[in-house]
mmCIF file of C-alpha atoms in Angstrom:
data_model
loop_
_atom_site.group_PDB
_atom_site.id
_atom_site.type_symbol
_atom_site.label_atom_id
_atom_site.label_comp_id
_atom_site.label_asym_id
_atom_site.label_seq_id
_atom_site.Cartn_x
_atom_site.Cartn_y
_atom_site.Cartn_z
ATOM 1 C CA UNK A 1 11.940 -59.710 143.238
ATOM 2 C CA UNK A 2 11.534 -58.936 139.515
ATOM 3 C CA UNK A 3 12.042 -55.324 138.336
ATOM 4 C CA UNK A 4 8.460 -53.937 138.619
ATOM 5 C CA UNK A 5 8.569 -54.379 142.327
ATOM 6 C CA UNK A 6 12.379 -53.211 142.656
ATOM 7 C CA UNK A 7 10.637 -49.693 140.947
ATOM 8 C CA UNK A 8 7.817 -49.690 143.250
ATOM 9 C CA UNK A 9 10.083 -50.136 146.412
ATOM 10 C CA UNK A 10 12.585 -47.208 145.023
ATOM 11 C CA UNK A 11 9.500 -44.868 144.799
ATOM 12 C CA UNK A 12 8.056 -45.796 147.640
ATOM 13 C CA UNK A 13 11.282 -45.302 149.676
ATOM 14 C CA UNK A 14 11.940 -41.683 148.185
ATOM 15 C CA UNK A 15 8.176 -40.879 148.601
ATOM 16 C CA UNK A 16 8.730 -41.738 152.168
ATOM 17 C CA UNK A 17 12.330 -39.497 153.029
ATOM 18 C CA UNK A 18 11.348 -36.267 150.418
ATOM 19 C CA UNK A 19 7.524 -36.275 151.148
ATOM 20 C CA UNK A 20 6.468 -37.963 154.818
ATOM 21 C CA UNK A 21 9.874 -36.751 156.582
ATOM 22 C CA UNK A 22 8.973 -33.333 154.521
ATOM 23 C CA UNK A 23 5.782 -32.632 156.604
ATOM 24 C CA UNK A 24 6.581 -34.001 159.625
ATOM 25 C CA UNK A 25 8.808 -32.215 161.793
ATOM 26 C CA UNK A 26 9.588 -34.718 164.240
ATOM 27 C CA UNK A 27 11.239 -36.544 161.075
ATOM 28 C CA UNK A 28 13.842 -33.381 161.070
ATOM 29 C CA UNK A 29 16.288 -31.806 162.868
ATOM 30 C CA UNK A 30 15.339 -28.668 164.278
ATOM 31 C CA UNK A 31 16.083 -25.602 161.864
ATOM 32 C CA UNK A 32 18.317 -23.501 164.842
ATOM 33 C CA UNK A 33 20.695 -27.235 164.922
ATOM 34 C CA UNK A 34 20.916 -27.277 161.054
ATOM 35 C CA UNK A 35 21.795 -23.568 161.433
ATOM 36 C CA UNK A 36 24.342 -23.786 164.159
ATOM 37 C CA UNK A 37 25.764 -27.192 161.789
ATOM 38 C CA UNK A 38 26.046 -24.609 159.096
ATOM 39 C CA UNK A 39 27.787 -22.278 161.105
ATOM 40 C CA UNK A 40 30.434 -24.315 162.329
ATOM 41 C CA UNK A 41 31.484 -25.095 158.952
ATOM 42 C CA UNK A 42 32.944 -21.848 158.329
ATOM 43 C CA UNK A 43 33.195 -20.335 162.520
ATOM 44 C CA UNK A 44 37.322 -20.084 161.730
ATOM 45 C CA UNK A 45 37.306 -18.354 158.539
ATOM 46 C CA UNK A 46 38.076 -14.712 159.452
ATOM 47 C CA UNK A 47 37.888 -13.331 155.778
ATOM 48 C CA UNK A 48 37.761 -14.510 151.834
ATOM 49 C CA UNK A 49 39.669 -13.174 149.076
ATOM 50 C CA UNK A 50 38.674 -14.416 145.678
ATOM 51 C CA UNK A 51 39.975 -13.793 142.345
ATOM 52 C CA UNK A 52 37.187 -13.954 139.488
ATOM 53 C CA UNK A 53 34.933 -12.961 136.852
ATOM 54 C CA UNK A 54 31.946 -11.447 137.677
ATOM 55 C CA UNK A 55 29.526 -11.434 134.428
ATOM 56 C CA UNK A 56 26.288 -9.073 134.077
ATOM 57 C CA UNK A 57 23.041 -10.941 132.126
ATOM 58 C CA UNK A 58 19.894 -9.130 130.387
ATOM 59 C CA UNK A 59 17.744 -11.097 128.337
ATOM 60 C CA UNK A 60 19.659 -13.108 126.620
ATOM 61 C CA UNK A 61 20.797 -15.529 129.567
ATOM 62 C CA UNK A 62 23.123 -17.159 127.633
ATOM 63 C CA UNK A 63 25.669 -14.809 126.634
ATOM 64 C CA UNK A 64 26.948 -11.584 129.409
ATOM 65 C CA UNK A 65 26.436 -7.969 128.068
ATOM 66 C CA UNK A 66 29.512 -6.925 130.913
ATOM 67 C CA UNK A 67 32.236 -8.632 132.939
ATOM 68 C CA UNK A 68 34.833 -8.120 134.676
ATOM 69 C CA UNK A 69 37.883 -9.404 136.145
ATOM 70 C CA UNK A 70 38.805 -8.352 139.943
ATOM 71 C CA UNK A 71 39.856 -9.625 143.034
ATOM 72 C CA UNK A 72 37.740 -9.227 145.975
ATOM 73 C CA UNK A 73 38.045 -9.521 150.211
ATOM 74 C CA UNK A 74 35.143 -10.477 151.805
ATOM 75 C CA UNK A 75 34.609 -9.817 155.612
ATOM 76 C CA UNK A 76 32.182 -10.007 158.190
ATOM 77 C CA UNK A 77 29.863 -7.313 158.719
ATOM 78 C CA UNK A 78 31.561 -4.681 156.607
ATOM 79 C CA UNK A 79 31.341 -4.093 152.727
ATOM 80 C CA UNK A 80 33.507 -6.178 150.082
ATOM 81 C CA UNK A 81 36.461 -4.408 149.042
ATOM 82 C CA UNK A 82 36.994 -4.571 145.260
ATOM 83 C CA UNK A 83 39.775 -4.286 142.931
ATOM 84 C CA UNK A 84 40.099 -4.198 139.135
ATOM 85 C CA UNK A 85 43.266 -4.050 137.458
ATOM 86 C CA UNK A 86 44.942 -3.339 140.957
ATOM 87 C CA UNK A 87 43.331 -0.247 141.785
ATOM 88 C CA UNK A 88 40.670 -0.326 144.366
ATOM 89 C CA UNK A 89 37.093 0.470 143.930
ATOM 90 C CA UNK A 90 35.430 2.721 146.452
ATOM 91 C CA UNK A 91 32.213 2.192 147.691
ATOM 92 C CA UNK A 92 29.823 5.064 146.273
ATOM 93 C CA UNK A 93 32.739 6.944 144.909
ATOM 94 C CA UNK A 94 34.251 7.341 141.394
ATOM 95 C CA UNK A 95 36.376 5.093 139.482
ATOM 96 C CA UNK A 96 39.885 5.828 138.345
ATOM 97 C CA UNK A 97 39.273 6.701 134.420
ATOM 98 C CA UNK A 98 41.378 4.136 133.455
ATOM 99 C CA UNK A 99 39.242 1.477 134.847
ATOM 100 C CA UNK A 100 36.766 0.915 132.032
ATOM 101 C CA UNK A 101 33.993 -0.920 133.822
ATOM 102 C CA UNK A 102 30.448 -1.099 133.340
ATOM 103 C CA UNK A 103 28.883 0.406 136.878
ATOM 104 C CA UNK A 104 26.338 -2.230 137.169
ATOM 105 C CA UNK A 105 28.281 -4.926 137.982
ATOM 106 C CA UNK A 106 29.709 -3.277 140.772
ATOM 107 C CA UNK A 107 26.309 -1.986 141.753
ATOM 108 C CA UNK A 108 24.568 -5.482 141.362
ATOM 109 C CA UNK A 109 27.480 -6.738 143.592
ATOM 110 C CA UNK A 110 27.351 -4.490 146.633
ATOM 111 C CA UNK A 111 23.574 -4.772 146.336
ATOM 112 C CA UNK A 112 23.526 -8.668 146.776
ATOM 113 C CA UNK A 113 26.601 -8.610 149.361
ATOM 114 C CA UNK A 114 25.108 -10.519 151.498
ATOM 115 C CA UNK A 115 25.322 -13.890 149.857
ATOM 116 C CA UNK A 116 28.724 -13.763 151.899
ATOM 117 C CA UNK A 117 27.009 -13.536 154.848
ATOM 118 C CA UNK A 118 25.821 -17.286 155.337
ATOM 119 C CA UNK A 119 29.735 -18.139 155.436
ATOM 120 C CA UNK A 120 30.947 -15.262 157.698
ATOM 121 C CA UNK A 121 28.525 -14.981 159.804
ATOM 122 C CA UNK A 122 29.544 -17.117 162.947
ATOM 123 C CA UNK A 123 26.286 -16.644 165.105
ATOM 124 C CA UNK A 124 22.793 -18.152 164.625
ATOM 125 C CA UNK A 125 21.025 -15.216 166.051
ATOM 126 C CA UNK A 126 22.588 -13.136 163.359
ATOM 127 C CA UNK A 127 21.979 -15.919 160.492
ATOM 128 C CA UNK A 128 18.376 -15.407 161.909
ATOM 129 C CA UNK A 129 18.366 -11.260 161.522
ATOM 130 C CA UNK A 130 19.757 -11.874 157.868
ATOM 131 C CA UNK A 131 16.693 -14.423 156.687
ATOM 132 C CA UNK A 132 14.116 -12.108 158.663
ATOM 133 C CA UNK A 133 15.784 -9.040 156.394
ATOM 134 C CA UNK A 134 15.067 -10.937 153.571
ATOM 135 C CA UNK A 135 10.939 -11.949 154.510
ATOM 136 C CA UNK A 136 12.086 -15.495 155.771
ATOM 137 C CA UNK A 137 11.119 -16.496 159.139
ATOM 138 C CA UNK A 138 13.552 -19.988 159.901
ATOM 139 C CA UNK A 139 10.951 -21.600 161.957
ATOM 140 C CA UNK A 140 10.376 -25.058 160.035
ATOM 141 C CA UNK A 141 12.052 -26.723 157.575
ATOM 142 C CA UNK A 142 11.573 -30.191 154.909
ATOM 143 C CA UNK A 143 13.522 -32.043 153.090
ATOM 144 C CA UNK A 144 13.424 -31.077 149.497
ATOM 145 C CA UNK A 145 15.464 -32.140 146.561
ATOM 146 C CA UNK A 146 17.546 -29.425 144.713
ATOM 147 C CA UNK A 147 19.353 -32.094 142.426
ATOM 148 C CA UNK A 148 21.292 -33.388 142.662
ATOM 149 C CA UNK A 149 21.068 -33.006 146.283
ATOM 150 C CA UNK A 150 18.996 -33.403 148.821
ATOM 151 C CA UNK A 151 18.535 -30.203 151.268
ATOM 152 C CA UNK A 152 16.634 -29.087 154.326
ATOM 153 C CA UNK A 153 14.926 -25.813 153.452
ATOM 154 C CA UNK A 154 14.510 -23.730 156.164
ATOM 155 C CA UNK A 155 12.018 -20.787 156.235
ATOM 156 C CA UNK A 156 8.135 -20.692 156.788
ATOM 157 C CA UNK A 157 4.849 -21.039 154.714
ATOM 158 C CA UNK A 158 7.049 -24.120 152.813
ATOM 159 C CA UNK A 159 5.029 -25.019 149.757
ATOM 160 C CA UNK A 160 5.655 -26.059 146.903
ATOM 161 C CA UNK A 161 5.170 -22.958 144.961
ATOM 162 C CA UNK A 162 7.174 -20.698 147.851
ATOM 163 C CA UNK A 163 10.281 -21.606 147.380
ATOM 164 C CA UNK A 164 11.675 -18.795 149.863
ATOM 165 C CA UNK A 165 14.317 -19.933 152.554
ATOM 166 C CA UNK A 166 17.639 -21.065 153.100
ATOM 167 C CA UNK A 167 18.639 -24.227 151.568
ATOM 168 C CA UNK A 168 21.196 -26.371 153.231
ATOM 169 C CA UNK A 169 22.848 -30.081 151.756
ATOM 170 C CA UNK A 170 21.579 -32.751 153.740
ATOM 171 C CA UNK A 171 25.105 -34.335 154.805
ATOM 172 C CA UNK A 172 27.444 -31.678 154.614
ATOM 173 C CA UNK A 173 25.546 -28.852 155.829
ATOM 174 C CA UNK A 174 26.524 -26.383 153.255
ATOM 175 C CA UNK A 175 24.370 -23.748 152.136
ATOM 176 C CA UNK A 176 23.128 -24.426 148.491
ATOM 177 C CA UNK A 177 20.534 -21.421 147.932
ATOM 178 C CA UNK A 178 18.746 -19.045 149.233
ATOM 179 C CA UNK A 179 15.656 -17.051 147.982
ATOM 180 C CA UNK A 180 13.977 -14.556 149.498
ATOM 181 C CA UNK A 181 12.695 -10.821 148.766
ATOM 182 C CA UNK A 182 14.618 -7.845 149.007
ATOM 183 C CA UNK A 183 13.802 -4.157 149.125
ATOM 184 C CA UNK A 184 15.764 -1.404 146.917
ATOM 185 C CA UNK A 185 15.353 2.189 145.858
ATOM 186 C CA UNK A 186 14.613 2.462 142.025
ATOM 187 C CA UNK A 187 13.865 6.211 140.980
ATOM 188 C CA UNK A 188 13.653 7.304 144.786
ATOM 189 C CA UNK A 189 10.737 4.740 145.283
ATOM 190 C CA UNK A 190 11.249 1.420 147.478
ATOM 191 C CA UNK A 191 10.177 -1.811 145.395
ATOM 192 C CA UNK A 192 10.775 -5.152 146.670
ATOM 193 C CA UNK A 193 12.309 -8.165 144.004
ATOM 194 C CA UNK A 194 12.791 -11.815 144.072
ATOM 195 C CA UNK A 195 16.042 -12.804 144.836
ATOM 196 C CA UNK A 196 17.546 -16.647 144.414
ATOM 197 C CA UNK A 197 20.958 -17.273 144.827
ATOM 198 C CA UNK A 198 22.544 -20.444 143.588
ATOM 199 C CA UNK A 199 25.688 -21.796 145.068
ATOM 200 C CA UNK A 200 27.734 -24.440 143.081
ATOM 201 C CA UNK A 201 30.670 -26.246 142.319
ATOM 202 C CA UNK A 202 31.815 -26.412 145.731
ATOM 203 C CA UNK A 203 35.203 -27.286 146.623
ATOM 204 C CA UNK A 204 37.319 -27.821 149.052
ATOM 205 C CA UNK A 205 39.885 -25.613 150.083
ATOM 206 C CA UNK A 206 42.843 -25.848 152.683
ATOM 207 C CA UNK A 207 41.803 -29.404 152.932
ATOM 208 C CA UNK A 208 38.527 -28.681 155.303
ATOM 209 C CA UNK A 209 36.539 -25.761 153.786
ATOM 210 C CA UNK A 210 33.961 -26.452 151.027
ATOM 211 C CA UNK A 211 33.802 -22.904 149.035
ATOM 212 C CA UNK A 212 31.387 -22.514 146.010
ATOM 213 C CA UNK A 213 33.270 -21.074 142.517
ATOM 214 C CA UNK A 214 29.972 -20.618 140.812
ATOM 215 C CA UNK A 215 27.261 -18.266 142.462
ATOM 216 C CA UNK A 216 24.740 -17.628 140.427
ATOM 217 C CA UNK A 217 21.917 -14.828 141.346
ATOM 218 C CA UNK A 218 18.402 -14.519 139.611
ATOM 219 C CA UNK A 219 16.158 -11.444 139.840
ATOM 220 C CA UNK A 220 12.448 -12.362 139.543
ATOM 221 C CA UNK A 221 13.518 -15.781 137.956
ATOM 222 C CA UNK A 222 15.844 -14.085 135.217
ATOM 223 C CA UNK A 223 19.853 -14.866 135.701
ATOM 224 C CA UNK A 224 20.913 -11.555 136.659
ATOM 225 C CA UNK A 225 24.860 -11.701 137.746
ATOM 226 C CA UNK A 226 27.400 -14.796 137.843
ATOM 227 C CA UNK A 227 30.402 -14.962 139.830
ATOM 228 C CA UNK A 228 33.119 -17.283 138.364
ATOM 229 C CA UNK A 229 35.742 -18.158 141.168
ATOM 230 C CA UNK A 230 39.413 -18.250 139.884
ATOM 231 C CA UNK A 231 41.152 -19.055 143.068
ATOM 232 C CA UNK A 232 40.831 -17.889 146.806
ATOM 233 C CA UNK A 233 42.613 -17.860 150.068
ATOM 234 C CA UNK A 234 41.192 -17.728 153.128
ATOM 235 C CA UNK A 235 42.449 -15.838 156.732
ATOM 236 C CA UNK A 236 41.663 -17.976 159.678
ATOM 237 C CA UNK A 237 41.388 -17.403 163.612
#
């Protein structure tokens, strides 16, 4: 077989598993299986404590105009706890004066909490109520490729210019990204943004949990925050 037909085959083949399997649903599992897959990743962790930089982006999405260094326990259901420079950081309340910090990144942070959720959440009903918060109804899914992986994409209305859903590898059932719309209060009026999370540079930690150490978040397509994972330990059941 000479190298023209090789090409052809190679095309044909990913053609077939990224486009066919794509459309037809009986070609993929069922979104509530890749869910509950998902889920049992991560059903033993009982909390997350990371240390790392968080850094704060404006226009220039190459360089951060605020970061931070802290250390940070993540549970279910309740808010993050956050410390910088030892101290804790209420929620709402005011900083210690010697914590020189600029707010937003603590604001942007408690705002987009829930990108913790997909790991501590342990039920698929509850996955379910977080997607539906965020405009994404997990009734379908396709394969789609976010490279370098391959990922089912589970949401509805799946097009190729609605990218909203949760995103979840293929063969390790990990969530990759999610991107959906989410409703906050600027100047006393409710406006709804874009929001697409990025998780990458997974690893694996206490020899069975894969853990991203780069999250990336982008507000109507502009890199907004970046969390930059030092180390972590995890609390199991």
């Amino acid at each position: 077989m000479n190298r023209r037909k090789v090409f052809v085959s190679l095309f044909v083949s990913a053609f077939l598993v990224l486009g066919i399997a794509g459309t037809g649903s009986c070609y993929l599992l069922s979104p509530g299986y890749v869910l509950k897959r998902m889920i049992q990743n991560y059903r033993s962790i009982r909390s997350m404590t990371f240390r790392q930089r968080i850094e704060a982006y404006g226009e220039d999405a190459t360089f951060p105009f605020a970061s931070v260094d802290e250390k940070v326990k993540l549970e279910p259901i309740v808010p993050m706890k956050i410390w910088i420079g030892g101290k804790l950081v209420l929620s709402g309340g005011e900083m210690a004066p010697e914590i020189d910090v600029n707010p937003y990144l603590l604001e942007a942070q408690r705002r987009y909490g829930f990108y913790k959720d997909v790991f501590l959440t342990h039920q698929v009903n509850l996955v379910t109520s977080l997607l539906e918060r965020l405009g994404i109804a997990p009734v379908e899914n396709r394969l789609r490729l976010l490279y370098p992986d391959v990922a089912y994409q589970v949401g509805n209305e799946l097009t190729h210019e609605n990218l909203k859903g949760l995103w979840i590898d293929k063969d390790r059932f990990i969530p990759l990204r999610i991107v959906g719309m989410l409703t906050v209060d600027r100047n006393e009026t409710p406006t709804q943004e874009t929001i697409d999370i990025r998780y990458g540079d997974y690893r694996l930690v206490n020899e069975r949990y894969w853990i991203p150490f780069d999250i990336r978040f982008y507000v109507e397509g502009k890199l907004s925050l970046r969390i930059r994972v030092v180390t972590v330990s995890l609390e199991t059941y």
